[in-house]
Amino acid sequence: MKKNNSLIALLFTMLIVLGSKNLYAQEETEVSDEVLIELYKGARVNDVVDGMVTVGYMGVGVMQQEIAPLWRDEETFKHRISGIAVTVRYAPTNRPMHPGADLTKPENYGEYRKWRGMWYSQLAGEPFQEFIKPGTIVVMDNQHDHDAGTTGSKNILEWQIKGAVGLVAEGGVRDLDEIIRQKNPVYMNYNQRGRGERIGRNEVIDVQRPVVVGGCLVYPGDVIVADADGVVVVPRRAAVRVGQIAYMELADDMKGRKSHYEKLGMELDETVQIKEEPAAFFERLGLPVDPNKAQ
């Protein structure tokens, strides 16, 4: 009898675990990154938030207001970004500032260079670069990292060459004047920016694993949308329907604003020009024509 009870208890525990796994897992859709990138191209944060609410994600995925654009282009909106998350986490180091040599002495400059090279090659490199491709947004959890400028104006260009379209970070970004001039889209907590380099300050501890930025959990593969209103994270499992609803909201807003423009005698601009009617757009992407009807 005891054996049977133990077996029943084991099976019950397994069911709970399996149920929990199904409930909380990041289930990927069959839709490709390329389709999601096209679906969310030009998306606005607030339309996406509306889409999230429509599918039951109330108050989920909206980053804290401190995570804001480093710069804004009010004419062409080049600061706006949308894409697929590649995640990385840096954490404050627990290692000594240097294991031996007194770096205040000029004769130990060679030791400093060796230490610096070791830190970048072994402890605080950029292994996430191998995952960057066109449409990537680097999402960086680098909280409490000893005032480190974990990225700057040079390496952010390297990511751009590989196809990255922007960076969302908790802080730890340096060379801000150059980044602004280069027009690299960056969303960050400006008050948490970093000045020093990584050596002696932080280490990379996770790549392509869940991170927390701006109070939001971000999984690799999630959709990120950012503009002057902030940053929203769309879980991959909900990304298709949310993106479709957001596009429908945008198209409806464009039509209404265009009518107001005409009544006010305002010159029409690209913000009131629908690139494609929703149904035709969705059909072209191989998606349901109406996301709010059972398929």
PDB file of N, CA and C in Angstrom, residues 213-261:
ATOM      1  N   VAL A 213      15.475  43.760 -17.718  1.00  0.00           N
ATOM      2  CA  VAL A 213      15.860  45.131 -18.041  1.00  0.00           C
ATOM      3  C   VAL A 213      14.621  46.011 -17.906  1.00  0.00           C
ATOM      4  N   GLY A 214      14.769  47.131 -17.228  1.00  0.00           N
ATOM      5  CA  GLY A 214      13.635  48.028 -17.057  1.00  0.00           C
ATOM      6  C   GLY A 214      12.471  47.388 -16.337  1.00  0.00           C
ATOM      7  N   GLY A 215      12.767  46.431 -15.461  1.00  0.00           N
ATOM      8  CA  GLY A 215      11.720  45.757 -14.715  1.00  0.00           C
ATOM      9  C   GLY A 215      10.985  44.692 -15.498  1.00  0.00           C
ATOM     10  N   CYS A 216      11.441  44.363 -16.718  1.00  0.00           N
ATOM     11  CA  CYS A 216      10.764  43.382 -17.559  1.00  0.00           C
ATOM     12  C   CYS A 216      11.640  42.168 -17.824  1.00  0.00           C
ATOM     13  N   LEU A 217      11.022  41.011 -17.780  1.00  0.00           N
ATOM     14  CA  LEU A 217      11.691  39.781 -18.173  1.00  0.00           C
ATOM     15  C   LEU A 217      11.744  39.713 -19.692  1.00  0.00           C
ATOM     16  N   VAL A 218      12.942  39.460 -20.221  1.00  0.00           N
ATOM     17  CA  VAL A 218      13.126  39.382 -21.671  1.00  0.00           C
ATOM     18  C   VAL A 218      13.798  38.057 -22.016  1.00  0.00           C
ATOM     19  N   TYR A 219      13.146  37.280 -22.855  1.00  0.00           N
ATOM     20  CA  TYR A 219      13.728  36.039 -23.353  1.00  0.00           C
ATOM     21  C   TYR A 219      14.366  36.303 -24.718  1.00  0.00           C
ATOM     22  N   PRO A 220      15.446  35.597 -25.030  1.00  0.00           N
ATOM     23  CA  PRO A 220      15.969  35.699 -26.401  1.00  0.00           C
ATOM     24  C   PRO A 220      14.890  35.265 -27.387  1.00  0.00           C
ATOM     25  N   GLY A 221      14.731  36.038 -28.447  1.00  0.00           N
ATOM     26  CA  GLY A 221      13.681  35.735 -29.427  1.00  0.00           C
ATOM     27  C   GLY A 221      12.416  36.524 -29.239  1.00  0.00           C
ATOM     28  N   ASP A 222      12.261  37.185 -28.090  1.00  0.00           N
ATOM     29  CA  ASP A 222      11.107  38.066 -27.905  1.00  0.00           C
ATOM     30  C   ASP A 222      11.191  39.247 -28.878  1.00  0.00           C
ATOM     31  N   VAL A 223      10.061  39.879 -29.108  1.00  0.00           N
ATOM     32  CA  VAL A 223      10.028  41.060 -29.976  1.00  0.00           C
ATOM     33  C   VAL A 223      10.147  42.313 -29.117  1.00  0.00           C
ATOM     34  N   ILE A 224      11.010  43.225 -29.537  1.00  0.00           N
ATOM     35  CA  ILE A 224      11.219  44.491 -28.847  1.00  0.00           C
ATOM     36  C   ILE A 224      10.754  45.625 -29.751  1.00  0.00           C
ATOM     37  N   VAL A 225       9.982  46.546 -29.198  1.00  0.00           N
ATOM     38  CA  VAL A 225       9.575  47.754 -29.916  1.00  0.00           C
ATOM     39  C   VAL A 225       9.887  48.945 -29.023  1.00  0.00           C
ATOM     40  N   ALA A 226      10.515  49.977 -29.597  1.00  0.00           N
ATOM     41  CA  ALA A 226      10.918  51.137 -28.794  1.00  0.00           C
ATOM     42  C   ALA A 226      10.759  52.416 -29.602  1.00  0.00           C
ATOM     43  N   ASP A 227      10.229  53.432 -28.943  1.00  0.00           N
ATOM     44  CA  ASP A 227      10.132  54.767 -29.534  1.00  0.00           C
ATOM     45  C   ASP A 227      10.114  55.786 -28.404  1.00  0.00           C
ATOM     46  N   ALA A 228       9.695  57.011 -28.687  1.00  0.00           N
ATOM     47  CA  ALA A 228       9.739  58.064 -27.670  1.00  0.00           C
ATOM     48  C   ALA A 228       8.845  57.765 -26.473  1.00  0.00           C
ATOM     49  N   ASP A 229       7.887  56.857 -26.617  1.00  0.00           N
ATOM     50  CA  ASP A 229       7.018  56.486 -25.504  1.00  0.00           C
ATOM     51  C   ASP A 229       7.656  55.450 -24.585  1.00  0.00           C
ATOM     52  N   GLY A 230       8.757  54.840 -25.010  1.00  0.00           N
ATOM     53  CA  GLY A 230       9.436  53.869 -24.166  1.00  0.00           C
ATOM     54  C   GLY A 230       9.737  52.578 -24.894  1.00  0.00           C
ATOM     55  N   VAL A 231       9.755  51.475 -24.134  1.00  0.00           N
ATOM     56  CA  VAL A 231      10.102  50.157 -24.685  1.00  0.00           C
ATOM     57  C   VAL A 231       9.075  49.134 -24.225  1.00  0.00           C
ATOM     58  N   VAL A 232       8.638  48.292 -25.154  1.00  0.00           N
ATOM     59  CA  VAL A 232       7.729  47.199 -24.808  1.00  0.00           C
ATOM     60  C   VAL A 232       8.328  45.891 -25.308  1.00  0.00           C
ATOM     61  N   VAL A 233       8.153  44.845 -24.502  1.00  0.00           N
ATOM     62  CA  VAL A 233       8.651  43.507 -24.808  1.00  0.00           C
ATOM     63  C   VAL A 233       7.453  42.602 -25.074  1.00  0.00           C
ATOM     64  N   VAL A 234       7.410  42.002 -26.262  1.00  0.00           N
ATOM     65  CA  VAL A 234       6.308  41.099 -26.607  1.00  0.00           C
ATOM     66  C   VAL A 234       6.817  39.661 -26.527  1.00  0.00           C
ATOM     67  N   PRO A 235       6.272  38.852 -25.615  1.00  0.00           N
ATOM     68  CA  PRO A 235       6.695  37.455 -25.547  1.00  0.00           C
ATOM     69  C   PRO A 235       6.502  36.762 -26.890  1.00  0.00           C
ATOM     70  N   ARG A 236       7.454  35.951 -27.248  1.00  0.00           N
ATOM     71  CA  ARG A 236       7.426  35.299 -28.557  1.00  0.00           C
ATOM     72  C   ARG A 236       6.114  34.553 -28.788  1.00  0.00           C
ATOM     73  N   ARG A 237       5.600  33.916 -27.750  1.00  0.00           N
ATOM     74  CA  ARG A 237       4.400  33.092 -27.912  1.00  0.00           C
ATOM     75  C   ARG A 237       3.170  33.911 -28.284  1.00  0.00           C
ATOM     76  N   ALA A 238       3.205  35.228 -28.033  1.00  0.00           N
ATOM     77  CA  ALA A 238       2.053  36.079 -28.339  1.00  0.00           C
ATOM     78  C   ALA A 238       2.352  37.060 -29.466  1.00  0.00           C
ATOM     79  N   ALA A 239       3.542  36.966 -30.050  1.00  0.00           N
ATOM     80  CA  ALA A 239       4.030  38.029 -30.932  1.00  0.00           C
ATOM     81  C   ALA A 239       3.216  38.189 -32.214  1.00  0.00           C
ATOM     82  N   VAL A 240       2.708  37.096 -32.768  1.00  0.00           N
ATOM     83  CA  VAL A 240       1.992  37.203 -34.041  1.00  0.00           C
ATOM     84  C   VAL A 240       0.699  37.992 -33.873  1.00  0.00           C
ATOM     85  N   ARG A 241      -0.148  37.550 -32.962  1.00  0.00           N
ATOM     86  CA  ARG A 241      -1.452  38.218 -32.809  1.00  0.00           C
ATOM     87  C   ARG A 241      -1.285  39.644 -32.300  1.00  0.00           C
ATOM     88  N   VAL A 242      -0.375  39.853 -31.358  1.00  0.00           N
ATOM     89  CA  VAL A 242      -0.137  41.215 -30.855  1.00  0.00           C
ATOM     90  C   VAL A 242       0.324  42.122 -31.986  1.00  0.00           C
ATOM     91  N   GLY A 243       1.236  41.622 -32.817  1.00  0.00           N
ATOM     92  CA  GLY A 243       1.732  42.428 -33.931  1.00  0.00           C
ATOM     93  C   GLY A 243       0.642  42.775 -34.927  1.00  0.00           C
ATOM     94  N   GLN A 244      -0.238  41.823 -35.192  1.00  0.00           N
ATOM     95  CA  GLN A 244      -1.336  42.085 -36.115  1.00  0.00           C
ATOM     96  C   GLN A 244      -2.302  43.133 -35.545  1.00  0.00           C
ATOM     97  N   ILE A 245      -2.646  42.983 -34.283  1.00  0.00           N
ATOM     98  CA  ILE A 245      -3.552  43.951 -33.663  1.00  0.00           C
ATOM     99  C   ILE A 245      -2.925  45.333 -33.643  1.00  0.00           C
ATOM    100  N   ALA A 246      -1.632  45.388 -33.327  1.00  0.00           N
ATOM    101  CA  ALA A 246      -0.931  46.681 -33.305  1.00  0.00           C
ATOM    102  C   ALA A 246      -0.949  47.327 -34.684  1.00  0.00           C
ATOM    103  N   TYR A 247      -0.775  46.521 -35.724  1.00  0.00           N
ATOM    104  CA  TYR A 247      -0.790  47.071 -37.085  1.00  0.00           C
ATOM    105  C   TYR A 247      -2.184  47.598 -37.426  1.00  0.00           C
ATOM    106  N   MET A 248      -3.220  46.871 -37.034  1.00  0.00           N
ATOM    107  CA  MET A 248      -4.585  47.326 -37.285  1.00  0.00           C
ATOM    108  C   MET A 248      -4.871  48.628 -36.538  1.00  0.00           C
ATOM    109  N   GLU A 249      -4.394  48.729 -35.302  1.00  0.00           N
ATOM    110  CA  GLU A 249      -4.561  49.964 -34.521  1.00  0.00           C
ATOM    111  C   GLU A 249      -3.866  51.131 -35.229  1.00  0.00           C
ATOM    112  N   LEU A 250      -2.643  50.888 -35.719  1.00  0.00           N
ATOM    113  CA  LEU A 250      -1.883  51.932 -36.399  1.00  0.00           C
ATOM    114  C   LEU A 250      -2.589  52.387 -37.673  1.00  0.00           C
ATOM    115  N   ALA A 251      -3.070  51.420 -38.445  1.00  0.00           N
ATOM    116  CA  ALA A 251      -3.761  51.767 -39.685  1.00  0.00           C
ATOM    117  C   ALA A 251      -5.018  52.590 -39.405  1.00  0.00           C
ATOM    118  N   ASP A 252      -5.765  52.216 -38.387  1.00  0.00           N
ATOM    119  CA  ASP A 252      -6.963  52.961 -38.028  1.00  0.00           C
ATOM    120  C   ASP A 252      -6.612  54.380 -37.577  1.00  0.00           C
ATOM    121  N   ASP A 253      -5.541  54.507 -36.796  1.00  0.00           N
ATOM    122  CA  ASP A 253      -5.110  55.822 -36.339  1.00  0.00           C
ATOM    123  C   ASP A 253      -4.685  56.693 -37.513  1.00  0.00           C
ATOM    124  N   MET A 254      -3.963  56.096 -38.464  1.00  0.00           N
ATOM    125  CA  MET A 254      -3.517  56.846 -39.645  1.00  0.00           C
ATOM    126  C   MET A 254      -4.699  57.386 -40.440  1.00  0.00           C
ATOM    127  N   LYS A 255      -5.718  56.561 -40.610  1.00  0.00           N
ATOM    128  CA  LYS A 255      -6.896  57.003 -41.361  1.00  0.00           C
ATOM    129  C   LYS A 255      -7.592  58.162 -40.655  1.00  0.00           C
ATOM    130  N   GLY A 256      -7.752  58.048 -39.338  1.00  0.00           N
ATOM    131  CA  GLY A 256      -8.411  59.111 -38.594  1.00  0.00           C
ATOM    132  C   GLY A 256      -7.601  60.400 -38.602  1.00  0.00           C
ATOM    133  N   ARG A 257      -6.301  60.285 -38.415  1.00  0.00           N
ATOM    134  CA  ARG A 257      -5.451  61.481 -38.406  1.00  0.00           C
ATOM    135  C   ARG A 257      -5.380  62.113 -39.788  1.00  0.00           C
ATOM    136  N   LYS A 258      -5.400  61.301 -40.832  1.00  0.00           N
ATOM    137  CA  LYS A 258      -5.387  61.845 -42.192  1.00  0.00           C
ATOM    138  C   LYS A 258      -6.629  62.690 -42.443  1.00  0.00           C
ATOM    139  N   SER A 259      -7.772  62.212 -41.971  1.00  0.00           N
ATOM    140  CA  SER A 259      -9.010  62.975 -42.123  1.00  0.00           C
ATOM    141  C   SER A 259      -8.908  64.313 -41.397  1.00  0.00           C
ATOM    142  N   HIS A 260      -8.344  64.305 -40.201  1.00  0.00           N
ATOM    143  CA  HIS A 260      -8.176  65.546 -39.453  1.00  0.00           C
ATOM    144  C   HIS A 260      -7.183  66.482 -40.138  1.00  0.00           C
ATOM    145  N   TYR A 261      -6.098  65.911 -40.677  1.00  0.00           N
ATOM    146  CA  TYR A 261      -5.111  66.714 -41.420  1.00  0.00           C
ATOM    147  C   TYR A 261      -5.825  67.482 -42.537  1.00  0.00           C
TER     148      TYR A 261
END
